[in-house]
PDB file of C-alpha atoms in Angstrom:
ATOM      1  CA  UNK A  14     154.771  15.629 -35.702  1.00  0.00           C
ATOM      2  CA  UNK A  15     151.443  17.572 -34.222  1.00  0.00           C
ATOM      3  CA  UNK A  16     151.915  17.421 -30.841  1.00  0.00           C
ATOM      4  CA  UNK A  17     148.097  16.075 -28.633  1.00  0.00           C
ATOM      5  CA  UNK A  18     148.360  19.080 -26.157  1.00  0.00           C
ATOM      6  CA  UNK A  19     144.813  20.847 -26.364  1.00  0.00           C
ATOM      7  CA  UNK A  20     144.668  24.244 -27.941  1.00  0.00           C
ATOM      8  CA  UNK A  21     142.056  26.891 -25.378  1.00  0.00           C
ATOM      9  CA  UNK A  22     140.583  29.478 -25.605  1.00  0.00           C
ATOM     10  CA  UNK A  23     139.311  32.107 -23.355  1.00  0.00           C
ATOM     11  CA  UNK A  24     135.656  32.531 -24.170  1.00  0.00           C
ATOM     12  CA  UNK A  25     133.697  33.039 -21.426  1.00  0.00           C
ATOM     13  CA  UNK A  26     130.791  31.358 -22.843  1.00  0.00           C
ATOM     14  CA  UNK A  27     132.980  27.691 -22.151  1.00  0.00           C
ATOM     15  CA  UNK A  28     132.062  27.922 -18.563  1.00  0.00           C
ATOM     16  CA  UNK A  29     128.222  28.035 -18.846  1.00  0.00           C
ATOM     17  CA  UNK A  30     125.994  25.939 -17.327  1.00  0.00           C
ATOM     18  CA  UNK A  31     125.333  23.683 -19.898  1.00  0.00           C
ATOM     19  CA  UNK A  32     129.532  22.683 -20.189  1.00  0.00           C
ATOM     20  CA  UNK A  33     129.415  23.229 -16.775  1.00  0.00           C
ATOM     21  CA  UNK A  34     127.429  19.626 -16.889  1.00  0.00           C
ATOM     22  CA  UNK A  35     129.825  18.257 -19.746  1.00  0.00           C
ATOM     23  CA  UNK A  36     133.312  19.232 -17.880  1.00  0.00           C
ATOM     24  CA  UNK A  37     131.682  17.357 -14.531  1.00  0.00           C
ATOM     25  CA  UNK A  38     130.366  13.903 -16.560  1.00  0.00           C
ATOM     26  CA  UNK A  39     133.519  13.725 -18.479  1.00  0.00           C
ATOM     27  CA  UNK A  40     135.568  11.519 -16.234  1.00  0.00           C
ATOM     28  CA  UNK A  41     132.524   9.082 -16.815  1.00  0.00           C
ATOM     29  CA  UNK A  42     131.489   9.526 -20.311  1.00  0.00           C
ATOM     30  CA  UNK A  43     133.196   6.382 -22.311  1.00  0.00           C
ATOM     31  CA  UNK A  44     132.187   4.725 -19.341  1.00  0.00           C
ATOM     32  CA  UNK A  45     127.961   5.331 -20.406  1.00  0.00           C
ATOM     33  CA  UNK A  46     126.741   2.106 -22.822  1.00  0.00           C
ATOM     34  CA  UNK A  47     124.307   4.356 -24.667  1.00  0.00           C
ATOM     35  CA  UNK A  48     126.442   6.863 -25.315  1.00  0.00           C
ATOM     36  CA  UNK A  49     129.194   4.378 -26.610  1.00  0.00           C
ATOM     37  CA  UNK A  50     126.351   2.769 -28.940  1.00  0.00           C
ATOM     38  CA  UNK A  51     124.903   6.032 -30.251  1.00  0.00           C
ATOM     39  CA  UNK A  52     128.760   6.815 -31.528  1.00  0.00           C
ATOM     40  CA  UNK A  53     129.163   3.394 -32.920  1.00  0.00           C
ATOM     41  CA  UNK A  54     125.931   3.782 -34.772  1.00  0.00           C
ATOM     42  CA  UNK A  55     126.763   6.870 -35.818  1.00  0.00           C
ATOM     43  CA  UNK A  56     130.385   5.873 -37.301  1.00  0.00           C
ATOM     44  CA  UNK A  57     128.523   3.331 -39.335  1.00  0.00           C
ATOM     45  CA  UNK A  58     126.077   5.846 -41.019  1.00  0.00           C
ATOM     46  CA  UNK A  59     129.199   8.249 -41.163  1.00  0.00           C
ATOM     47  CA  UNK A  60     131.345   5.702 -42.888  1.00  0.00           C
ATOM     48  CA  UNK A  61     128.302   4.956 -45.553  1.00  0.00           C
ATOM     49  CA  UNK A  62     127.443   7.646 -46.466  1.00  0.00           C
ATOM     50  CA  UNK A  63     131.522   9.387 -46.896  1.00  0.00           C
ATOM     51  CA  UNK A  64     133.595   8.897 -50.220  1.00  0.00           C
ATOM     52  CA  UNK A  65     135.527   5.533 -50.697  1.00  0.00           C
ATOM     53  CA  UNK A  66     138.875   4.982 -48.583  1.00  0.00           C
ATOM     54  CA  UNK A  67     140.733   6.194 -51.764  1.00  0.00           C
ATOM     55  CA  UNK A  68     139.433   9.570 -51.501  1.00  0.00           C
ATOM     56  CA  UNK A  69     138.431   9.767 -47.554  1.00  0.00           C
ATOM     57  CA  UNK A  70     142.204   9.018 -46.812  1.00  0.00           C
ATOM     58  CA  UNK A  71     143.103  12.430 -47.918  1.00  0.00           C
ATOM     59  CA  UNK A  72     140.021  14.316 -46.229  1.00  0.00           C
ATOM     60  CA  UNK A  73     141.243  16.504 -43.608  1.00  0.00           C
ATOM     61  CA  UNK A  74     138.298  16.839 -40.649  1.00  0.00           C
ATOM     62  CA  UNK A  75     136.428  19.448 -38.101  1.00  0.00           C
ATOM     63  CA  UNK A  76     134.666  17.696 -35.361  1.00  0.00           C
ATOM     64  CA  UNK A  77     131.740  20.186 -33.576  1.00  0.00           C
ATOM     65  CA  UNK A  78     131.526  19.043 -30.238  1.00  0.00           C
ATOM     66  CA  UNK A  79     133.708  15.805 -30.211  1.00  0.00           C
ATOM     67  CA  UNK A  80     133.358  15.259 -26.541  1.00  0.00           C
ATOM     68  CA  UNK A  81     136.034  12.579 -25.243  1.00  0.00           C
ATOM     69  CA  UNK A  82     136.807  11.842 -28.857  1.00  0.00           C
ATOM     70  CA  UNK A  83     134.666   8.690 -29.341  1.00  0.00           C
ATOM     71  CA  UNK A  84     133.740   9.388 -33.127  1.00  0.00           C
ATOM     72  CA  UNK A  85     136.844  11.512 -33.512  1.00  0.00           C
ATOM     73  CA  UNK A  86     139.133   8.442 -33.052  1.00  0.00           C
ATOM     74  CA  UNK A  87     136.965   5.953 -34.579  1.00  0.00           C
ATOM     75  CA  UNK A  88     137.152   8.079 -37.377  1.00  0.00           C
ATOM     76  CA  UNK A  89     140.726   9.273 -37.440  1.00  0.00           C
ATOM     77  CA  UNK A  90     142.344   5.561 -39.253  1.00  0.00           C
ATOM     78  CA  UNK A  91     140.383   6.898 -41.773  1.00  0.00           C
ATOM     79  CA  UNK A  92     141.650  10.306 -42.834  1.00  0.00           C
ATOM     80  CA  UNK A  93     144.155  12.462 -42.925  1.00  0.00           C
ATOM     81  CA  UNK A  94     143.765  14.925 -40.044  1.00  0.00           C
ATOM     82  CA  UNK A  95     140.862  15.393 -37.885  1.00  0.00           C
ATOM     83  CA  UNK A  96     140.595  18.943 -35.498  1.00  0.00           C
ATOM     84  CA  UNK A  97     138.367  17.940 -32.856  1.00  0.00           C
ATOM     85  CA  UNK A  98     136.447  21.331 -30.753  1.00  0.00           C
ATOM     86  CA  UNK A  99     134.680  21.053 -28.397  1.00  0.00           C
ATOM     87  CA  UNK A 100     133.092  23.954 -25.266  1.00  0.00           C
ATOM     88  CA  UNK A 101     133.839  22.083 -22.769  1.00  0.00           C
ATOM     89  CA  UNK A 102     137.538  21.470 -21.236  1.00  0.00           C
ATOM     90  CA  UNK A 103     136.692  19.106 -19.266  1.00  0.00           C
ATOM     91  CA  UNK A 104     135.818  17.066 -22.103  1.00  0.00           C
ATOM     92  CA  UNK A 105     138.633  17.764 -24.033  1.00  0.00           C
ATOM     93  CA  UNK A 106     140.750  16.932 -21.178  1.00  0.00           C
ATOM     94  CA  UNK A 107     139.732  13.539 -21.532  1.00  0.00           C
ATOM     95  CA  UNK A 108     140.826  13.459 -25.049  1.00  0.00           C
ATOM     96  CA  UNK A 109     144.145  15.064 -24.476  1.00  0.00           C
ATOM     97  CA  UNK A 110     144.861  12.233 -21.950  1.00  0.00           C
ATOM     98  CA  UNK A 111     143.997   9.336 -24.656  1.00  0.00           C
ATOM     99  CA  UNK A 112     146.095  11.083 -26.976  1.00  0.00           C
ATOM    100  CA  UNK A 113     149.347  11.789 -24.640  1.00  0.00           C
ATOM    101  CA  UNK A 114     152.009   9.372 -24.107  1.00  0.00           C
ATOM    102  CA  UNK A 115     150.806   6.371 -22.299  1.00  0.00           C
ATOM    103  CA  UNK A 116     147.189   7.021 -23.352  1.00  0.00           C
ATOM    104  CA  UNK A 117     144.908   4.574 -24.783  1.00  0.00           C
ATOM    105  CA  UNK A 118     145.710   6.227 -28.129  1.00  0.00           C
ATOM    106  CA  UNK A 119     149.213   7.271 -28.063  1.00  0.00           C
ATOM    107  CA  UNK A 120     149.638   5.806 -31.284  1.00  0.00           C
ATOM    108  CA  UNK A 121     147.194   8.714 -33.384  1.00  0.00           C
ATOM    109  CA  UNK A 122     149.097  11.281 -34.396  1.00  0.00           C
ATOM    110  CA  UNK A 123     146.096  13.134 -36.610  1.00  0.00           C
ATOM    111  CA  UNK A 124     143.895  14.269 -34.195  1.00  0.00           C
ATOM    112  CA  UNK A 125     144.141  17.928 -32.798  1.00  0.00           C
ATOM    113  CA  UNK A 126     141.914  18.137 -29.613  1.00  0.00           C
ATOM    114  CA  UNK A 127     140.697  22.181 -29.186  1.00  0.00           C
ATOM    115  CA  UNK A 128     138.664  23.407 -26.163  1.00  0.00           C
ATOM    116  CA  UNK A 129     136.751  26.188 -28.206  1.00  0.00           C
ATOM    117  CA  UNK A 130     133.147  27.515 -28.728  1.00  0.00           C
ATOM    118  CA  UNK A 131     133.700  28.240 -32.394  1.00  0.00           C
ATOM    119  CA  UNK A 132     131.868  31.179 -34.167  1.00  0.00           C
ATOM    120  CA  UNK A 133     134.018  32.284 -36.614  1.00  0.00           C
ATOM    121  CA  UNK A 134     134.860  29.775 -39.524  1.00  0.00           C
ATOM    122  CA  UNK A 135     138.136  31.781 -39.815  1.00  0.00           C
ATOM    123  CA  UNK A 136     139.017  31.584 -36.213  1.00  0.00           C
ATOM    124  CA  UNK A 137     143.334  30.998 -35.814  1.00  0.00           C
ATOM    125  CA  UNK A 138     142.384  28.176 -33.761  1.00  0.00           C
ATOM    126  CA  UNK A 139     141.272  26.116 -35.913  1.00  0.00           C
ATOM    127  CA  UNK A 140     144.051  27.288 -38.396  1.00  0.00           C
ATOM    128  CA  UNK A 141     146.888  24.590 -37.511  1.00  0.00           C
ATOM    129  CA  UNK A 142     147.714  21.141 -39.190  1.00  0.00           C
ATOM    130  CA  UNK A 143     146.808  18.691 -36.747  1.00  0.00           C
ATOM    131  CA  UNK A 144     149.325  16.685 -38.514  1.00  0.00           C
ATOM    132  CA  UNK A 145     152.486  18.924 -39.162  1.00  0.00           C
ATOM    133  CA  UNK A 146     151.571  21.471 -36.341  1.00  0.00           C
ATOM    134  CA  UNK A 147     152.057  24.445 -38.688  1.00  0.00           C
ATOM    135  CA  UNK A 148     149.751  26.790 -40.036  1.00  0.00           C
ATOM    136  CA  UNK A 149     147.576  26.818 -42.714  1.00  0.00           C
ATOM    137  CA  UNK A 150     144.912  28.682 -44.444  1.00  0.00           C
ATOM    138  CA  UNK A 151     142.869  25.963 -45.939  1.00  0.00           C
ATOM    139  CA  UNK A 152     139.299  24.935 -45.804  1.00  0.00           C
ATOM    140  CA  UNK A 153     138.044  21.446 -44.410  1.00  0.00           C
ATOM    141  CA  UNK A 154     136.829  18.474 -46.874  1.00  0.00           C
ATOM    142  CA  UNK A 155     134.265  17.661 -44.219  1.00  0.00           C
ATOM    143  CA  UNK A 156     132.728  18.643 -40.683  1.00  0.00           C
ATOM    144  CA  UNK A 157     130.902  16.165 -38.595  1.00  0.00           C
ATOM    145  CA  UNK A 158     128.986  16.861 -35.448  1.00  0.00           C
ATOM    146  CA  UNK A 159     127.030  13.856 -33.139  1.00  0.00           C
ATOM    147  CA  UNK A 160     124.475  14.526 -30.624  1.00  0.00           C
ATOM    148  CA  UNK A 161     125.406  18.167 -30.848  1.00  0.00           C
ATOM    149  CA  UNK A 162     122.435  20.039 -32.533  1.00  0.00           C
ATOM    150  CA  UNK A 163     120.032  19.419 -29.616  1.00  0.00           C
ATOM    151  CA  UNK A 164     122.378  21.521 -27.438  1.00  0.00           C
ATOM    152  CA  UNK A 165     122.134  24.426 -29.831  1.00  0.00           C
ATOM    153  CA  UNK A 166     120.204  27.798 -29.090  1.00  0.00           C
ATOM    154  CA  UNK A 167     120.801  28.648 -32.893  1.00  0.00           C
ATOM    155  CA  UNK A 168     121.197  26.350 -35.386  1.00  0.00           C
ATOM    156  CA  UNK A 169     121.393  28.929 -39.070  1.00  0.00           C
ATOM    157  CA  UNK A 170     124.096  30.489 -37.094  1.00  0.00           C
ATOM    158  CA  UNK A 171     125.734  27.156 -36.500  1.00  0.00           C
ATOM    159  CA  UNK A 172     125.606  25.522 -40.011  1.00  0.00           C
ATOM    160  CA  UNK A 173     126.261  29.324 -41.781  1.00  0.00           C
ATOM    161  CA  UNK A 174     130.154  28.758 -39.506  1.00  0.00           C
ATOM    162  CA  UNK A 175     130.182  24.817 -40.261  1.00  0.00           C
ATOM    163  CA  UNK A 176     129.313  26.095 -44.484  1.00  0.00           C
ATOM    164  CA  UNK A 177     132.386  28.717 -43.865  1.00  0.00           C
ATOM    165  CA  UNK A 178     134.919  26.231 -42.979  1.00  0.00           C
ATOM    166  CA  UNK A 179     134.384  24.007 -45.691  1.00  0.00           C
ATOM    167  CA  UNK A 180     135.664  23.999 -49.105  1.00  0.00           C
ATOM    168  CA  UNK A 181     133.549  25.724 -51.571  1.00  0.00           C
ATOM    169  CA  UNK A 182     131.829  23.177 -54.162  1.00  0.00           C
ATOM    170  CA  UNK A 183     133.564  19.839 -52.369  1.00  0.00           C
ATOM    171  CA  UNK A 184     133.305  20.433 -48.956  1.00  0.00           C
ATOM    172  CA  UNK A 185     130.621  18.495 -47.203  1.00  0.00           C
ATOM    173  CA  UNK A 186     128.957  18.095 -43.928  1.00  0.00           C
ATOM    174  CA  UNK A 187     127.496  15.191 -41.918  1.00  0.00           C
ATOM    175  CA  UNK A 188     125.626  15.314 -38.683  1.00  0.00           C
ATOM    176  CA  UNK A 189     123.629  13.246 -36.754  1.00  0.00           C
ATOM    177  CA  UNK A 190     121.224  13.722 -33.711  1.00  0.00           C
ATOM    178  CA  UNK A 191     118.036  12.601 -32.196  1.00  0.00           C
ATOM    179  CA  UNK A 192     114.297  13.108 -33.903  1.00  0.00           C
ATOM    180  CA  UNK A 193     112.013  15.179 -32.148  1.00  0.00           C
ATOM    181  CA  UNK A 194     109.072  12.932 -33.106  1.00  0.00           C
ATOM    182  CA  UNK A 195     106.640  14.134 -30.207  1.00  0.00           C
ATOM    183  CA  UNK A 196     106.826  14.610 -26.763  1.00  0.00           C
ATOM    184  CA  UNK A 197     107.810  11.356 -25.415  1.00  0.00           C
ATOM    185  CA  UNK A 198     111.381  12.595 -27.299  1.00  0.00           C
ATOM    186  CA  UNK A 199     112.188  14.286 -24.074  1.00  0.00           C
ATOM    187  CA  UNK A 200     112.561  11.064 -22.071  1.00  0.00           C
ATOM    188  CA  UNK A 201     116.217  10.708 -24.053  1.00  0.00           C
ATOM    189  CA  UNK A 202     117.437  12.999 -21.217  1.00  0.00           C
ATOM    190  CA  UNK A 203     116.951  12.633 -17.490  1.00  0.00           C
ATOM    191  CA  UNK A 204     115.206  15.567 -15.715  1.00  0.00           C
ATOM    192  CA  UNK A 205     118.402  16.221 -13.870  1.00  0.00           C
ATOM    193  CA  UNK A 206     120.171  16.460 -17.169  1.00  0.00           C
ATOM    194  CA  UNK A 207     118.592  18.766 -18.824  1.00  0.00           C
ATOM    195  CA  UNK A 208     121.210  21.710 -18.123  1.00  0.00           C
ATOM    196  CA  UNK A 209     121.807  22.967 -21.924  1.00  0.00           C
ATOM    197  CA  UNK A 210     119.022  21.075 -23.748  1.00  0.00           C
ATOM    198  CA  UNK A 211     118.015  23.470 -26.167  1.00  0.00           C
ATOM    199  CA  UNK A 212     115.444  20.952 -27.704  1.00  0.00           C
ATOM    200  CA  UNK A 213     113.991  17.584 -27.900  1.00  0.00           C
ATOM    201  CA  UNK A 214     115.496  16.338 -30.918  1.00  0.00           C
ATOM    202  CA  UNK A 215     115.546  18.120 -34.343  1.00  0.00           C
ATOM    203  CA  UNK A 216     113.156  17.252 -37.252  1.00  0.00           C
ATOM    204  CA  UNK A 217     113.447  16.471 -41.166  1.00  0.00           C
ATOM    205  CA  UNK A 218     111.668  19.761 -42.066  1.00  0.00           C
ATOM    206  CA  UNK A 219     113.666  22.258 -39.828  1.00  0.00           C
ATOM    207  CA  UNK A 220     117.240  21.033 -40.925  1.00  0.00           C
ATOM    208  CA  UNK A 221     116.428  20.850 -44.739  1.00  0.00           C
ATOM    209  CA  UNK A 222     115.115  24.263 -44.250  1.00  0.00           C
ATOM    210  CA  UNK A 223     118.280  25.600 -42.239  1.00  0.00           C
ATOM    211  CA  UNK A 224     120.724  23.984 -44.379  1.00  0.00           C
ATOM    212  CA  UNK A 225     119.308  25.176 -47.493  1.00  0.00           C
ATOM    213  CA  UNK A 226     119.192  28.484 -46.006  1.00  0.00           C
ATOM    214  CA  UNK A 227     122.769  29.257 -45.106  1.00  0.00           C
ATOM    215  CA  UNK A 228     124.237  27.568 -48.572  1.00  0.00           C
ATOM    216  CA  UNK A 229     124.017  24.158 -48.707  1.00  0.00           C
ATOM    217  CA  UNK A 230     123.457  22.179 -51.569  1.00  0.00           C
ATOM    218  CA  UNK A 231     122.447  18.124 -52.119  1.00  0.00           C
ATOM    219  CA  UNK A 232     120.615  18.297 -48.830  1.00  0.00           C
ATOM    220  CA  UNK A 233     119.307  15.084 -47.563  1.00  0.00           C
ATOM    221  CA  UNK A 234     117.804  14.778 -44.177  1.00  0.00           C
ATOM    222  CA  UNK A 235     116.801  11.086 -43.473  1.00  0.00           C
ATOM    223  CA  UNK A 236     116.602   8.639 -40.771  1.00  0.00           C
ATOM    224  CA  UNK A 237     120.215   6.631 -40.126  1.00  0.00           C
ATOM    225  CA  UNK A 238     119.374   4.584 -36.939  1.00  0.00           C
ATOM    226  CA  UNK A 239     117.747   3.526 -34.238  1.00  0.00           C
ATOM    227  CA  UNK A 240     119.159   3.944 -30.792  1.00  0.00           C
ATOM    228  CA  UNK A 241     117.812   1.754 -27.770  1.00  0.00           C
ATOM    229  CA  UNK A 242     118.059   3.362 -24.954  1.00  0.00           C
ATOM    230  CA  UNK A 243     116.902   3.571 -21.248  1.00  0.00           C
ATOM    231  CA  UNK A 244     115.457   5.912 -19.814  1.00  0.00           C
ATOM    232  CA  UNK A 245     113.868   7.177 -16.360  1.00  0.00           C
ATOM    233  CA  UNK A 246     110.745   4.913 -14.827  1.00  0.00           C
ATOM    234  CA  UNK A 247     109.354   8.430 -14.451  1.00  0.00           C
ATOM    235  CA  UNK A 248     110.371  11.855 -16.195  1.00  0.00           C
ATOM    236  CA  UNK A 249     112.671  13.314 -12.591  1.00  0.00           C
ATOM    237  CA  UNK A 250     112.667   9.370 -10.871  1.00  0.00           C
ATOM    238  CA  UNK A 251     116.682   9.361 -11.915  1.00  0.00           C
ATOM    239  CA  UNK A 252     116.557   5.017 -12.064  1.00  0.00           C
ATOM    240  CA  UNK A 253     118.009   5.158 -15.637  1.00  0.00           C
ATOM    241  CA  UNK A 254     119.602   1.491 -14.713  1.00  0.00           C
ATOM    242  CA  UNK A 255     115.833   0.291 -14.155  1.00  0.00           C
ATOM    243  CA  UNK A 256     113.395   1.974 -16.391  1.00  0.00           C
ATOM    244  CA  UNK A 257     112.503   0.963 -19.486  1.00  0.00           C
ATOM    245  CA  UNK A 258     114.062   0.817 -22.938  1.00  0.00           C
ATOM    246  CA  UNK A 259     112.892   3.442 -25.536  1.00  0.00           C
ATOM    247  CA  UNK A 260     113.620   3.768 -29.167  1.00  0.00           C
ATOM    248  CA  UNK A 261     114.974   6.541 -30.238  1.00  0.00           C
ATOM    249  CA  UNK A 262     115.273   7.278 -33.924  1.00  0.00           C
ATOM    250  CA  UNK A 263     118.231   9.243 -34.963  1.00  0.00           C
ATOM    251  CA  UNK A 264     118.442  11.971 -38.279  1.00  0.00           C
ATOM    252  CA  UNK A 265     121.699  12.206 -40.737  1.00  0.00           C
ATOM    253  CA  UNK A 266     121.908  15.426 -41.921  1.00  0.00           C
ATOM    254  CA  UNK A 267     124.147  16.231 -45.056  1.00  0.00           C
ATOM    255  CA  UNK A 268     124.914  19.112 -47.310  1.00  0.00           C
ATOM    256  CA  UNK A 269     127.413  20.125 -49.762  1.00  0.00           C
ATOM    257  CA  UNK A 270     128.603  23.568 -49.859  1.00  0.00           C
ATOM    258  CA  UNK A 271     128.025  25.554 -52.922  1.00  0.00           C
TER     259      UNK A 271
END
């Protein structure tokens, strides 16, 4: 059996600021209500959208930026293996701990936490069963990413590794993040938060054209949810407890790969 131990790499670019952020709110995360309802909003449109039980059992999953593992082991019942990455250690930390003996989750032995920036869709790293532990050359059935995109400098270069790690003509991915639908969209982070925010929320028209653009087929782009959420009384006034509650529509992104 897989053993939980995270896999690490050395890549300089884990410790920049923006993870810098991530590895110092990760104690906290779980602990956010927003963040927990975003992810269980997101499983929903994940599980609706994915093949019937029959088929999904068999799916073996990549994870971009899984964070403390909220999707990832919401998910996991579900499939066969899930490889979880994620930039920042700190995060994956977290997950590790829910995953080791006397964790909250001892009792998942699919998922494979990995504290990785990944780049290269043949990377070793993500070349081990989470399930037997061994090695293996195969492509994934699907890769997922939540609340990921926004933190992304460069999104073709993104989806062109996601489209490499997937199986040609089955493989399929799923991702979900905020809409940029005008400027108000950059209340969804505190000013103090805003340490890797690469954007305000993506939009229909850019990920169509991005995922058509690296190899994706059956594109849909299409509103999934509706997040409440609050947010600051005053963009920099950090009373995210007080302020008011803002809606916050959320995008599903999916593709197949040719």
């Amino acid at each position: 059996m897989a053993s939980s131990t995270a896999t690490t790499t050395t890549d300089p670019i884990i410790t920049g600021t923006g993870n810098a952020r991530f590895n110092a709110d990760a104690a906290n995360w779980d602990s956010n209500p927003s963040i927990q309802l975003a992810t269980s909003l997101a499983f929903e449109s994940y599980l609706s959208r994915l093949p019937p039980p029959s088929e999904l059992s068999s799916f073996n999953v990549l994870e971009i930026g899984c964070g403390t593992g909220l999707l990832s082991l919401l998910l996991a019942p579900h499939v066969r293996s899930l490889t979880a990455v994620d930039a920042a250690e700190g995060m994956i930390d977290v997950l590790t701990h829910k995953l080791s003996p006397g964790g909250t989750y001892e009792q998942v032995k699919n998922v494979r936490p990995v504290a990785a920036l990944l780049e290269d869709p043949e990377d070793p790293i993500i070349k081990i069963d989470p399930v037997t532990g061994e090695a293996w050359e195969g492509k994934f059935d699907l890769v997922i990413s939540h609340l990921v995109l926004h933190h992304v400098a460069d999104l073709a270069a993104l989806f062109k590794t996601i489209c490499g790690t997937l199986k040609p003509g089955t493989g399929r991915v799923v991702t979900t993040d905020f809409e940029n639908f005008g400027p108000e969209a950059r209340r969804f982070h505190p000013e103090a938060k805003m340490d890797g925010v690469e954007r305000h929320g993506i939009t229909k028209e850019e990920m169509e054209e991005i995922l058509k653009g690296v190899g994706f087929e059956e594109v849909k782009v299409e509103r999934g949810f509706v997040l409440q959420k609050r947010v600051e009384s005053e963009p920099g006034k950090g009373d995210m407890e007080k302020g008011p509650v803002m809606e916050f529509p959320f995008l599903v992104c999916e593709g197949r790969r040719v």
